[in-house]
Coordinates of C-alpha atoms and ligand atoms in Angstrom, one line a residue:
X1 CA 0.0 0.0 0.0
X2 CA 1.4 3.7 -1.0
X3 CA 0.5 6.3 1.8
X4 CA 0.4 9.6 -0.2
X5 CA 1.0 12.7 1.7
X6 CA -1.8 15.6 1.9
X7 CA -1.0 18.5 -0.1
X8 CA -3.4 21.7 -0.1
X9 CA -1.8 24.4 -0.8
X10 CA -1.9 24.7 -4.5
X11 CA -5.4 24.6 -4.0
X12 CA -6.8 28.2 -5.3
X13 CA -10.0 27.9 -4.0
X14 CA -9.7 26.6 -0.3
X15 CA -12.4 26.2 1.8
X16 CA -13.7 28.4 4.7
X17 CA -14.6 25.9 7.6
X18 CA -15.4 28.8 9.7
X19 CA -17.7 30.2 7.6
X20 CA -19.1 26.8 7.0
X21 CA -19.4 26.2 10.8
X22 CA -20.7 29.1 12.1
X23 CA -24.3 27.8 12.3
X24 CA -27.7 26.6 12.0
X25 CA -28.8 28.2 8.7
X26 CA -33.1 28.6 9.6
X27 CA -34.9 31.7 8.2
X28 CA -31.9 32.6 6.1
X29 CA -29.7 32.9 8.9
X30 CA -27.3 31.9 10.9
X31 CA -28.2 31.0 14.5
X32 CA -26.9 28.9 17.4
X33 CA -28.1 26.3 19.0
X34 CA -30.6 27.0 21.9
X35 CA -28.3 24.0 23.4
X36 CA -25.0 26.0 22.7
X37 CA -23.3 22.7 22.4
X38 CA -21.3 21.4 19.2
X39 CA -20.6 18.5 17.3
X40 CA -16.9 17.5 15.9
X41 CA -16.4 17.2 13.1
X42 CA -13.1 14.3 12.1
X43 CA -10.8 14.5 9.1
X44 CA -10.9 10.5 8.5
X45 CA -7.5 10.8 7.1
X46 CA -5.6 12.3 10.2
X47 CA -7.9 11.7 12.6
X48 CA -7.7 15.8 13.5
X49 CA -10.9 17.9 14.5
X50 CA -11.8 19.6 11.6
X51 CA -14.6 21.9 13.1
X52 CA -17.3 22.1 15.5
X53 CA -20.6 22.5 14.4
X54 CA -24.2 23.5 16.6
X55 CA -25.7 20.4 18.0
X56 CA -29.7 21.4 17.6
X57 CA -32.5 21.0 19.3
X58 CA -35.8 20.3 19.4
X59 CA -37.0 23.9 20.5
X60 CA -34.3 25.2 17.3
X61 CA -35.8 22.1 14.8
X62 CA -39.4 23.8 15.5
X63 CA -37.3 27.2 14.5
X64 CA -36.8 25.9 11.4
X65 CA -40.8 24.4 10.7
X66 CA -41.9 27.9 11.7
X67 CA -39.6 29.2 9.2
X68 CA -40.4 27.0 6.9
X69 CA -44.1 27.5 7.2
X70 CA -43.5 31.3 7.1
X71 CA -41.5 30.3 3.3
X72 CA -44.3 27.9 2.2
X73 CA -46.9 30.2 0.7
X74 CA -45.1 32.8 -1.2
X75 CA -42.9 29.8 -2.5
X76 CA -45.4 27.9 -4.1
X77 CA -47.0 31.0 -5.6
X78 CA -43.7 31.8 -7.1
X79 CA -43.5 31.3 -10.4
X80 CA -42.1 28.4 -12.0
X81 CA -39.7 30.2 -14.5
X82 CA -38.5 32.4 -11.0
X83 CA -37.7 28.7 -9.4
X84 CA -36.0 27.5 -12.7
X85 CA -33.8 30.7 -12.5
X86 CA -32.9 30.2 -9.0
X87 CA -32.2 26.5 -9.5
X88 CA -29.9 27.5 -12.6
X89 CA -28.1 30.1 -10.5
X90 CA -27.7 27.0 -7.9
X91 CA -26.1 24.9 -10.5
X92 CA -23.4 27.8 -12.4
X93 CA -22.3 28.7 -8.3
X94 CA -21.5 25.1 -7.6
X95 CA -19.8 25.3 -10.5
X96 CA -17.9 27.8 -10.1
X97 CA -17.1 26.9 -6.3
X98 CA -16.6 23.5 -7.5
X99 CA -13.0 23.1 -6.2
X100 CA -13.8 24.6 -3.2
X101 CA -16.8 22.2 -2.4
X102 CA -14.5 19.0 -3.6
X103 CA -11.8 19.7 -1.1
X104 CA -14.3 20.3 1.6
X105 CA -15.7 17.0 0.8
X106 CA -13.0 15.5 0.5
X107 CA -11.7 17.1 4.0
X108 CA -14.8 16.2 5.9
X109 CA -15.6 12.9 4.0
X110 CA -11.9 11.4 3.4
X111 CA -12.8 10.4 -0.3
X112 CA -10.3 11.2 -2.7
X113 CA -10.4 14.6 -4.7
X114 CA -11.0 13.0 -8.2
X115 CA -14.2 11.1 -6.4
X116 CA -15.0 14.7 -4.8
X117 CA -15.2 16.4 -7.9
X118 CA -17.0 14.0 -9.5
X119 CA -19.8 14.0 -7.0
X120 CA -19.6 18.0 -7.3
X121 CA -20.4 18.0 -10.6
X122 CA -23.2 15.5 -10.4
X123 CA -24.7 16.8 -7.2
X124 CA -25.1 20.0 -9.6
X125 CA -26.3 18.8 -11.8
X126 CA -30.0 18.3 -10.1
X127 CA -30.1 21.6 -9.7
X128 CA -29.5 22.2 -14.1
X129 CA -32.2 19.2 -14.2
X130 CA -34.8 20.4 -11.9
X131 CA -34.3 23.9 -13.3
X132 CA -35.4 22.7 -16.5
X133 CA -38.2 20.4 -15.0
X134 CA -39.5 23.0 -12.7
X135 CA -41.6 24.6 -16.1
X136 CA -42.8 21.6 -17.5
X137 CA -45.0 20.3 -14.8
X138 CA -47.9 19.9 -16.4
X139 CA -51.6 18.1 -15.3
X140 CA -53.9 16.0 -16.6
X141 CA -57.6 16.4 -18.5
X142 CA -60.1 13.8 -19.6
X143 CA -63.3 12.7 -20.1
X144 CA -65.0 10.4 -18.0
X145 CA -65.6 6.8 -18.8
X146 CA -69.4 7.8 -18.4
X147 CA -69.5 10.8 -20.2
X148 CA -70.9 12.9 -17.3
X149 CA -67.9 15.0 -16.7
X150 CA -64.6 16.3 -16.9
X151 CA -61.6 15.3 -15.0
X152 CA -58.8 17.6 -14.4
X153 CA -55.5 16.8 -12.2
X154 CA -53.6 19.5 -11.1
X155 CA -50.1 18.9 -9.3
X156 CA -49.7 21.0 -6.1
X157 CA -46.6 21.4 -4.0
X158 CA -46.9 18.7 -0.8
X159 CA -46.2 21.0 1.7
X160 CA -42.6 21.5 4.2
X161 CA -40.1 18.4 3.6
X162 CA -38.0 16.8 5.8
X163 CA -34.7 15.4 4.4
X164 CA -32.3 13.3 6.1
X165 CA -29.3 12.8 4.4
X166 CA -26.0 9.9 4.7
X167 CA -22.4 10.6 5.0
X168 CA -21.7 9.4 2.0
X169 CA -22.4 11.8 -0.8
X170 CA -22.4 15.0 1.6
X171 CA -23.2 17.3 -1.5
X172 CA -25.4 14.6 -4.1
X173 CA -27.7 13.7 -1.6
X174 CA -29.3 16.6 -0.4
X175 CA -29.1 18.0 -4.1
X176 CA -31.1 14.9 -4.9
X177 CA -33.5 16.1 -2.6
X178 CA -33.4 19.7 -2.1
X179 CA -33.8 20.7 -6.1
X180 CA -36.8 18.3 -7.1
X181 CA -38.6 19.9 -3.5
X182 CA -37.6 23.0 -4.6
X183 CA -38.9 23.1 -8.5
X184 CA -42.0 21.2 -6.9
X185 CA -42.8 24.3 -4.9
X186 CA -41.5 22.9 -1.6
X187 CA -39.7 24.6 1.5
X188 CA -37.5 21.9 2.8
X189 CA -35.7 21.2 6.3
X190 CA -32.6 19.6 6.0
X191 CA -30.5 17.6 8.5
X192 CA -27.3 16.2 7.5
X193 CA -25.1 13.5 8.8
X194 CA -22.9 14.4 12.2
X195 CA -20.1 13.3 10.1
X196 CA -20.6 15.8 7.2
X197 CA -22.2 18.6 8.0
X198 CA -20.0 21.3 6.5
X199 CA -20.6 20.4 2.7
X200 CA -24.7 20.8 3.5
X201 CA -23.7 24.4 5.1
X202 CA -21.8 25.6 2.6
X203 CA -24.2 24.7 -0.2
X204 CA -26.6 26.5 2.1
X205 CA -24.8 29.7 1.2
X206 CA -24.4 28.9 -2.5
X207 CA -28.1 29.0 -2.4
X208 CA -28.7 31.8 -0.5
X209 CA -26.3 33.8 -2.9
X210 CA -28.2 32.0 -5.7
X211 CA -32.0 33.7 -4.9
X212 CA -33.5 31.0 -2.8
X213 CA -35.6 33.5 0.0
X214 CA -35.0 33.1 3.3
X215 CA -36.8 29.9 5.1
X216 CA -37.3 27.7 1.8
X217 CA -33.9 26.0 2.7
X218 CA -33.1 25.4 6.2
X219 CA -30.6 23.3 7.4
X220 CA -29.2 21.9 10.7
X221 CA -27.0 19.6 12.7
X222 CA -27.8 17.5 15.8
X223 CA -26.6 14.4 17.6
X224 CA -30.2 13.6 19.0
X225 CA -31.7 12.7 15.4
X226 CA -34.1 10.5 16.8
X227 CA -36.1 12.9 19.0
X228 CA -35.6 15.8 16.6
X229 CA -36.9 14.6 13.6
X230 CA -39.8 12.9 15.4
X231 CA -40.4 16.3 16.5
X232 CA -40.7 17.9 13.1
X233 CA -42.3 15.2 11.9
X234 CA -44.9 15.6 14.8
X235 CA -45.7 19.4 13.1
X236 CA -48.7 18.5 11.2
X237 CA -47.4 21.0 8.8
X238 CA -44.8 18.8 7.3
X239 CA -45.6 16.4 4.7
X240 CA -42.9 14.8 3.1
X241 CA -39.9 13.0 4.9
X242 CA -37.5 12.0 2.5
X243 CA -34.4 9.8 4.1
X244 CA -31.2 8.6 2.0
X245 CA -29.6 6.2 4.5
X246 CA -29.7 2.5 6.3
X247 CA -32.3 0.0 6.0
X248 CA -32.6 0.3 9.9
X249 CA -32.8 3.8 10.6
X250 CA -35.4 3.9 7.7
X251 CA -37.7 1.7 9.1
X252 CA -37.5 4.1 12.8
X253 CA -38.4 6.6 10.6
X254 CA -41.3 5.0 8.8
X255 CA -42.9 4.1 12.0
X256 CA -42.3 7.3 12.5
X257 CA -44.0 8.8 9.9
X258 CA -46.6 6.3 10.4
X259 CA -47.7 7.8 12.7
X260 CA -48.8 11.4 11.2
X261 CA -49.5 9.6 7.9
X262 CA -46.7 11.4 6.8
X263 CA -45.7 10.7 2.7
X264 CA -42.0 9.2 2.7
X265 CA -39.6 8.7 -0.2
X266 CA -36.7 6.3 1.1
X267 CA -33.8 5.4 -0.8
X268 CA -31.5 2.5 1.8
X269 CA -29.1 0.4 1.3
X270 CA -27.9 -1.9 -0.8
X271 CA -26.2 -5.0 -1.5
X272 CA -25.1 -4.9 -5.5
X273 CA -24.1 -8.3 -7.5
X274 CA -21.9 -7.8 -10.5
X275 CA -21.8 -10.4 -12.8
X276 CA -19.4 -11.5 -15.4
X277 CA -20.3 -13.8 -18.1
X278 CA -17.7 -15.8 -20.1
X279 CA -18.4 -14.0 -23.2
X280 CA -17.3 -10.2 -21.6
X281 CA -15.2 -8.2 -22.1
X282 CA -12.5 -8.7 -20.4
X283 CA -10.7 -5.5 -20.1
X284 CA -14.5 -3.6 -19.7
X285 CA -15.6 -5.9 -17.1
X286 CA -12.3 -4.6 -15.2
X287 CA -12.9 -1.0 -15.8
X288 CA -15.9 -1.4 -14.9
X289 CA -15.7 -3.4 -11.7
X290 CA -13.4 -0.8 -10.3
X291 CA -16.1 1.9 -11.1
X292 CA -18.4 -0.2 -9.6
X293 CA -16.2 -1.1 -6.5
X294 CA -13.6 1.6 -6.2
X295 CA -16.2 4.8 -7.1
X296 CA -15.9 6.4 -3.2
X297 CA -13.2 3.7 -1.6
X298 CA -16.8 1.6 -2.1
X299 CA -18.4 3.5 0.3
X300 CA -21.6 3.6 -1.7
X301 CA -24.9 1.9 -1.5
X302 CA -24.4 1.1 -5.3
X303 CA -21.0 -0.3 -4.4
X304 CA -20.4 -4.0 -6.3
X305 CA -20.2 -6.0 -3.0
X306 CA -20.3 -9.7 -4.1
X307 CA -18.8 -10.3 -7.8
X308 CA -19.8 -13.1 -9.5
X309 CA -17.8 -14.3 -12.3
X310 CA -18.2 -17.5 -14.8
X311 CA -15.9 -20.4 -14.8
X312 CA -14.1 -19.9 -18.3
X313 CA -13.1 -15.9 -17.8
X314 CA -12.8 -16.4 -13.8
X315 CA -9.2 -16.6 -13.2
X316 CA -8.1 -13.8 -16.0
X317 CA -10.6 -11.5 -13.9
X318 CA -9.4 -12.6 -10.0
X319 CA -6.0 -11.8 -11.4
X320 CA -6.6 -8.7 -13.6
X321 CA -8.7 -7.0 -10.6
X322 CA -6.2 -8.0 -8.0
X323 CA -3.8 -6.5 -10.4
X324 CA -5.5 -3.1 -10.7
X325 CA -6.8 -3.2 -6.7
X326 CA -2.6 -3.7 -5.5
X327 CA -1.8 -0.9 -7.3
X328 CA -4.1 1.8 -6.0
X329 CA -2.4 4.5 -4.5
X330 CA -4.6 5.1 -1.0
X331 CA -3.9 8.0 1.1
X332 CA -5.6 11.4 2.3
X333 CA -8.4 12.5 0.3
X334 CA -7.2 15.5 -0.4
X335 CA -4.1 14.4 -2.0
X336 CA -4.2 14.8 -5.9
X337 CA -2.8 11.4 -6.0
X338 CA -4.9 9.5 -4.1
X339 CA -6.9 6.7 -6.0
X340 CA -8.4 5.4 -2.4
X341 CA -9.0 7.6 0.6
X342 CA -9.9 6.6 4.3
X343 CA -13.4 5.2 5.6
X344 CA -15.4 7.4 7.3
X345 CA -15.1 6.5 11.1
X346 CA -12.9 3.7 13.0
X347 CA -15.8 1.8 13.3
X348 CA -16.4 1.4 9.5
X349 CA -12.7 0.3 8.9
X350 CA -14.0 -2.1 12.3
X351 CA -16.7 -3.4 10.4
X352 CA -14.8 -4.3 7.3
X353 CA -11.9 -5.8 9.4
X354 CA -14.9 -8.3 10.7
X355 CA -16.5 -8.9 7.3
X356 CA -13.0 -10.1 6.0
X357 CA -12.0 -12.4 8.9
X358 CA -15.3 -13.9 8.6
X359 CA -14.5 -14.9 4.8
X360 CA -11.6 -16.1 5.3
X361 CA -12.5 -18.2 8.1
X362 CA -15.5 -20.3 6.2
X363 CA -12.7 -20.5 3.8
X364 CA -12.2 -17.3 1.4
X365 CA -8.7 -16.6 0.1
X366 CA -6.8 -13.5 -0.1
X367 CA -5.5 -12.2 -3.5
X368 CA -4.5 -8.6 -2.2
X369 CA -4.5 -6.6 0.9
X370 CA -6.7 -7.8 4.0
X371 CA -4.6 -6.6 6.6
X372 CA -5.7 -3.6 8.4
X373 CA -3.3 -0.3 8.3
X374 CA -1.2 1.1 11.0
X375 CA -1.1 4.5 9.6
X376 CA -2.9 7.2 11.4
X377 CA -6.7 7.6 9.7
X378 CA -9.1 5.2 9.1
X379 CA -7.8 3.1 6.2
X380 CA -8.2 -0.1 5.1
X381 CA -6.5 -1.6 2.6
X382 CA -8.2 -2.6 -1.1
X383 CA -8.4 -5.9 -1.1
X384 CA -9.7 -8.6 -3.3
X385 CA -11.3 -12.0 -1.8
X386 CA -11.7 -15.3 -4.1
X387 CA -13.8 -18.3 -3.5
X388 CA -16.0 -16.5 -1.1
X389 CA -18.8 -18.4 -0.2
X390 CA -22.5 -17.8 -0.2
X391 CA -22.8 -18.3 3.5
X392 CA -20.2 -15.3 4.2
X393 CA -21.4 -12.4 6.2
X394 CA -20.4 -10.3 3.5
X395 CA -22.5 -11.7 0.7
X396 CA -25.3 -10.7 3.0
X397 CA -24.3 -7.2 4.1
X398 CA -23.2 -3.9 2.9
X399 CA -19.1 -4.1 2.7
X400 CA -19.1 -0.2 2.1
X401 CA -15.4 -0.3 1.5
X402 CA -12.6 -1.7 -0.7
X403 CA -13.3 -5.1 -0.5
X404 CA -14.0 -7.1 -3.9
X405 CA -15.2 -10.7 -3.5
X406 CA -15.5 -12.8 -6.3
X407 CA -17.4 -15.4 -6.4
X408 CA -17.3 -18.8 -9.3
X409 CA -20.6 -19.1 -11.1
X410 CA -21.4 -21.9 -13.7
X411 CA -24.7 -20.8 -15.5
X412 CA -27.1 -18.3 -16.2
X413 CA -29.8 -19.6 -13.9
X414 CA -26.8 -20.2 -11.1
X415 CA -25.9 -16.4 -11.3
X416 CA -29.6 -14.9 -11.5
X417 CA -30.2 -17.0 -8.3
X418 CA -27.5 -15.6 -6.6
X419 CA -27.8 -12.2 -7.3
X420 CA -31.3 -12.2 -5.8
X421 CA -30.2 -14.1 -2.6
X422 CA -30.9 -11.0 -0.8
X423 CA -33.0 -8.7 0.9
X424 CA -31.7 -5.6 -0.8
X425 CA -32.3 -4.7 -4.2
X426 CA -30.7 -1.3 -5.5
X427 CA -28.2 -2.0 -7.8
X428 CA -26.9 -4.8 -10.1
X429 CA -24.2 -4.8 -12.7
X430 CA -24.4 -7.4 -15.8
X431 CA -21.3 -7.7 -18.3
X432 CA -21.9 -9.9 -21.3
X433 CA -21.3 -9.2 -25.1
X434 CA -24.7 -11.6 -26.0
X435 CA -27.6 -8.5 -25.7
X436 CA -30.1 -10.5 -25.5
X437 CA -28.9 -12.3 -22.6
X438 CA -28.2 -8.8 -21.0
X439 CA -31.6 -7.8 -21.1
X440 CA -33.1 -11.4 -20.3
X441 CA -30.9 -11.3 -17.2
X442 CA -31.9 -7.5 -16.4
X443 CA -35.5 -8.3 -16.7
X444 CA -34.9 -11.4 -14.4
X445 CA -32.7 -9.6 -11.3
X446 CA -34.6 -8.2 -8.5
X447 CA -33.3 -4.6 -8.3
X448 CA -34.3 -0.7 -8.8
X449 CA -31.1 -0.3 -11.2
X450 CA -29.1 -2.4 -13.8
X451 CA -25.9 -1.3 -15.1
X452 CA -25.7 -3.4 -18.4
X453 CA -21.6 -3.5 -19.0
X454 CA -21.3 -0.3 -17.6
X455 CA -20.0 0.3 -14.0
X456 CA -21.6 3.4 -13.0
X457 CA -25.9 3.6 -12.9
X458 CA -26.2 7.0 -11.3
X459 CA -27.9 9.8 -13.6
X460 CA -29.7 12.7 -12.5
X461 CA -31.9 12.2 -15.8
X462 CA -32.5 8.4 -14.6
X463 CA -35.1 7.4 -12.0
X464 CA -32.7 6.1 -8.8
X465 CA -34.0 3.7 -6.5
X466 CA -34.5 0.2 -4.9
X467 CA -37.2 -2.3 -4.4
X468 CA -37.3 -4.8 -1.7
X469 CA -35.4 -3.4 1.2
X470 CA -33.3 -0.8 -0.6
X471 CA -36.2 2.0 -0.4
X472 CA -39.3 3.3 -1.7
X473 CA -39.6 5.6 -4.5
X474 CA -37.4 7.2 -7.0
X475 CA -34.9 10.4 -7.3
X476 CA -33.8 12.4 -10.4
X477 CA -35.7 10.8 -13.5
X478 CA -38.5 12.8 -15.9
X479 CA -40.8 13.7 -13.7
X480 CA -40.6 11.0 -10.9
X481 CA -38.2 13.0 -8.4
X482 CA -40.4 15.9 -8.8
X483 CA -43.3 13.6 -8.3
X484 CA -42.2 12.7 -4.5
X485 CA -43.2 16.4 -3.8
X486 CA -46.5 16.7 -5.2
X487 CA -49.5 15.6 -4.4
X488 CA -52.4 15.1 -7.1
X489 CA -55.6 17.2 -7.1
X490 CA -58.6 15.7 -9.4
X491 CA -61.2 18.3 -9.7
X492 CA -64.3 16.6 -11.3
X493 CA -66.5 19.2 -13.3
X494 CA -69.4 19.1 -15.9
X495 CA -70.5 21.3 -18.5
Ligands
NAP1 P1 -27.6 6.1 8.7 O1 -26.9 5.7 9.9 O2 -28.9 5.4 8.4 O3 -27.7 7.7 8.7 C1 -28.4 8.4 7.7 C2 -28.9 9.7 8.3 O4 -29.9 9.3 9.2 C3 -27.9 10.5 9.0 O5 -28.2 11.9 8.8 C4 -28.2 10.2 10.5 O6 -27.9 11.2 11.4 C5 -29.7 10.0 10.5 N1 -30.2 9.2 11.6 C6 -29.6 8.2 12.3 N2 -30.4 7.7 13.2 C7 -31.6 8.4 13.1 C8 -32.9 8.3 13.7 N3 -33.1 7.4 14.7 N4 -33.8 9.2 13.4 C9 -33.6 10.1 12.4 N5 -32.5 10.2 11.7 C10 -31.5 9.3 12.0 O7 -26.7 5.8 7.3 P2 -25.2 6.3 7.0 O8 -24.3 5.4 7.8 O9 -25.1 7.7 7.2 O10 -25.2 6.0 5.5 C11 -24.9 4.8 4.9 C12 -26.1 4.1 4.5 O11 -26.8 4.9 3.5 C13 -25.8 2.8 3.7 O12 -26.7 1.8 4.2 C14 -26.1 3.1 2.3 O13 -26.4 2.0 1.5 C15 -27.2 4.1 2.4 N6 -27.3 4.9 1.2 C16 -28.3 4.7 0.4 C17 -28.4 5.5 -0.8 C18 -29.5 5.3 -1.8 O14 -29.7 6.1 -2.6 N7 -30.2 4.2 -1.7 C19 -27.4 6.5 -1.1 C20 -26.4 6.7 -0.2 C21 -26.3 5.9 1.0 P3 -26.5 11.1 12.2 O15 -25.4 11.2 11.2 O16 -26.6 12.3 13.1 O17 -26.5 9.8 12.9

């Protein structure tokens, strides 16, 4: 493993953590917390406190409805061109800031630049989509089947969102949320995660530069998500939660919202095969596995986490990924250089240390890496597992890291079987040069999202989501993110 070194200083546009820090942003300003305490925030590749941001609470989340509420009405009478405009404005900012907003990512989130600019440009890029949606939603008019009258549907705004948002993708996934909301005609409450808050502040300033009034954007921080959002969601005023996270807290939450009847859009976790057929591509399959498995150090829920491969183009692909995997150059996230940054938290890197041991005790075999890192941050090595069998912890849970463990496959039927040998069903990735075995096999997998010989399925133009236990609904897409925030209104008339 190479350890680069961190290097910021050439960078032009460097972030101000201060600035980012210096609040909860509610009404279009920024506020403390009526708790006055803070949460830290890490760098996951020194292990150094980056900044402290306000820990809220309940009395500051029911700040931020009020505020919200205050937004609503003017908001949805704005008009749709106005949003567009502001949504545009949203999108050129974070483009021009875009350096800026990668190394902050990459400083609270360890990933490495290259990844942090890539989720820059595609966490703007919701806002260029929804700016263009926002003036095209359109209704509905008919006839009824009996003659008797007409039937209109109008789309109205839902009301005040809440959106919780992972780790992960500090800037993507509350774009994902916050622009459809806001083209729909929403005022949203956002809460970040504790471990990347800064990101959700600083794009909180990007749109408060870019037009959006005071109160239609809130955001804030707390380490008491439980209560808090169960507050907010309490509000009869709010009418939309939409969560990005784990299966587990997304159930809490839809009890939750079960509770208040409350509409919820939840996108969880998943658990992605990627199968090889003997007729790939070699040299694509590759590239693409390390898209698939590499994209974020695999700290993604469309991560690959158990690789399938066929009999006859097995051991070429074992070797050729072990191959690419070895030579990764990890280090801190903010080094230019770095191909693979640090996990998140200790416990992550914990977490993947006990996925591994458990393969290779019920007999996996280690081509590269496996061994934890001594360095200080919370690295773990890429590695890639062979021969891991279906009865592994890992086959069965998220890895979220860079693990790769191939599996041996004999047929068709073999490999759809095992790709659906699990409760999740987000992503799946398919390599084969026969077509009509790609879509046959596409049809046949149970998931929201099939990369067909390609490694990355993410498009803000493409409907994003799960079925099974990976979530319910979709993001981005024509018309179905905006959908999430709208509610139908059939007006039946005669004339
Ligand atoms: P997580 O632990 O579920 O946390 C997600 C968010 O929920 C954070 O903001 C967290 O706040 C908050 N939260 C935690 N407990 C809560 C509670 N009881 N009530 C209300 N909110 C609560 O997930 P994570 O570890 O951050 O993210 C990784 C997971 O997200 C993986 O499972 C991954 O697959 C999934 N994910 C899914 C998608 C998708 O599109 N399907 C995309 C990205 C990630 P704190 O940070 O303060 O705890």
């Amino acid at each position: 493993m190479t350890v680069a070194q961190p290097d910021l200083h050439h960078d032009r546009q460097f972030p101000d953590i201060q600035a980012a820090s210096r609040g909860l942003y509610i009404d279009g300003g920024w506020v403390s917390s009526q708790s006055g305490k803070t949460i830290e925030v890490i760098d996951p590749s020194t292990e150094a406190i980056l900044a402290a941001v306000p820990d809220a609470t309940i009395e500051d989340a029911a700040a931020a409805v009020e505020s919200a509420a205050r937004a609503a009405v003017s908001w949805r009478e704005t008009a749709p061109r106005k949003r567009s405009e502001i949504l545009r404005r949203c999108f050129e900012l974070m483009i021009e800031r875009a350096e800026m907003l990668a190394t902050l990512i990459s400083m609270e989130n360890g990933k490495a630049l290259r990844d942090a600019r890539g989720e820059v440009a595609y966490a703007a890029e919701f806002f260029r989509w929804n700016a263009e949606e926002a003036v095209r939603i359109t209704g509905e008019y008919g006839v009824a089947p009996s003659g008797s009258n007409r039937i209109i549907v109008d789309y109205q705004p839902i009301g005040i969102c809440l959106l919780i948002t992972p780790w992960n993708f500090p800037a993507a996934m509350a774009t994902r949320k916050i622009a459809p909301a806001l083209a729909a005609g929403c005022p949203v409450i956002l809460k970040p995660a504790s471990e990347t808050p800064l990101t959700a502040y600083a794009l909180a300033s990007i749109y408060e530069e870019a037009g959006v009034p005071p109160g239609v954007v809130n955001v804030l921080t707390t380490s008491n998500p439980g209560p808090v959002t169960a507050a907010i969601l309490a509000d009869p005023r709010v009418r939309k939660l939409s969560f990005t996270g784990s299966t587990g807290v997304g159930r809490t939450l839809l009890a939750e919202a079960a509770k208040h009847v409350i509409s919820c859009s939840m996108e969880l976790g998943g658990n992605a095969p990627f199968i090889v057929f003997d007729d790939a591509d070699l040299e694509a399959a590759l590239d693409g596995a390390m898209i698939a498995k590499m994209r974020n150090a695999g700290e993604a829920c469309t991560a690959a986490n158990r690789i399938y491969v066929q009999s006859g183009i097995h051991d070429a692909f074992a070797e050729g990924l072990t191959r690419r995997m070895a030579a990764l150059n990890v280090g801190a996230g903010t080094d230019a250089l770095t191909e693979c940054g640090p996990m998140i938290t200790r416990k992550a890197v914990e977490k993947i240390g006990r996925l591994v041991d458990d393969a290779k005790t019920r007999g996996a075999k280690v081509l590269c890496g496996g061994e934890l890192s001594k360095d200080p941050g919370f690295f773990y090595p890429p590695t890639v597992l062979s021969d891991v069998p279906a009865d592994a912890d890992m086959a069965h849970e998220e890895i979220f890291g860079p693990v790769a463990p191939i599996s041996r496959f004999q047929s068709e039927e073999e490999a759809i079987e095992l790709a659906n040998n699990t409760e999740y069903g987000l992503a799946a990735y398919v390599y084969t040069r026969d077509l009509a075995r790609g879509l046959r096999v596409s049809s046949k997998i149970e998931a929201g999202m099939i990369a067909l010989n390609r490694g990355l399925v993410s498009d803000p133009a493409a409907p994003f989501g799960g079925v099974k236990q990976s979530g319910l609904g979709r993001e981005g897409g024509q018309h179905h993110g905006i959908a999430e925030f709208m509610e139908a209104k059939y007006i039946a008339t005669s004339f």
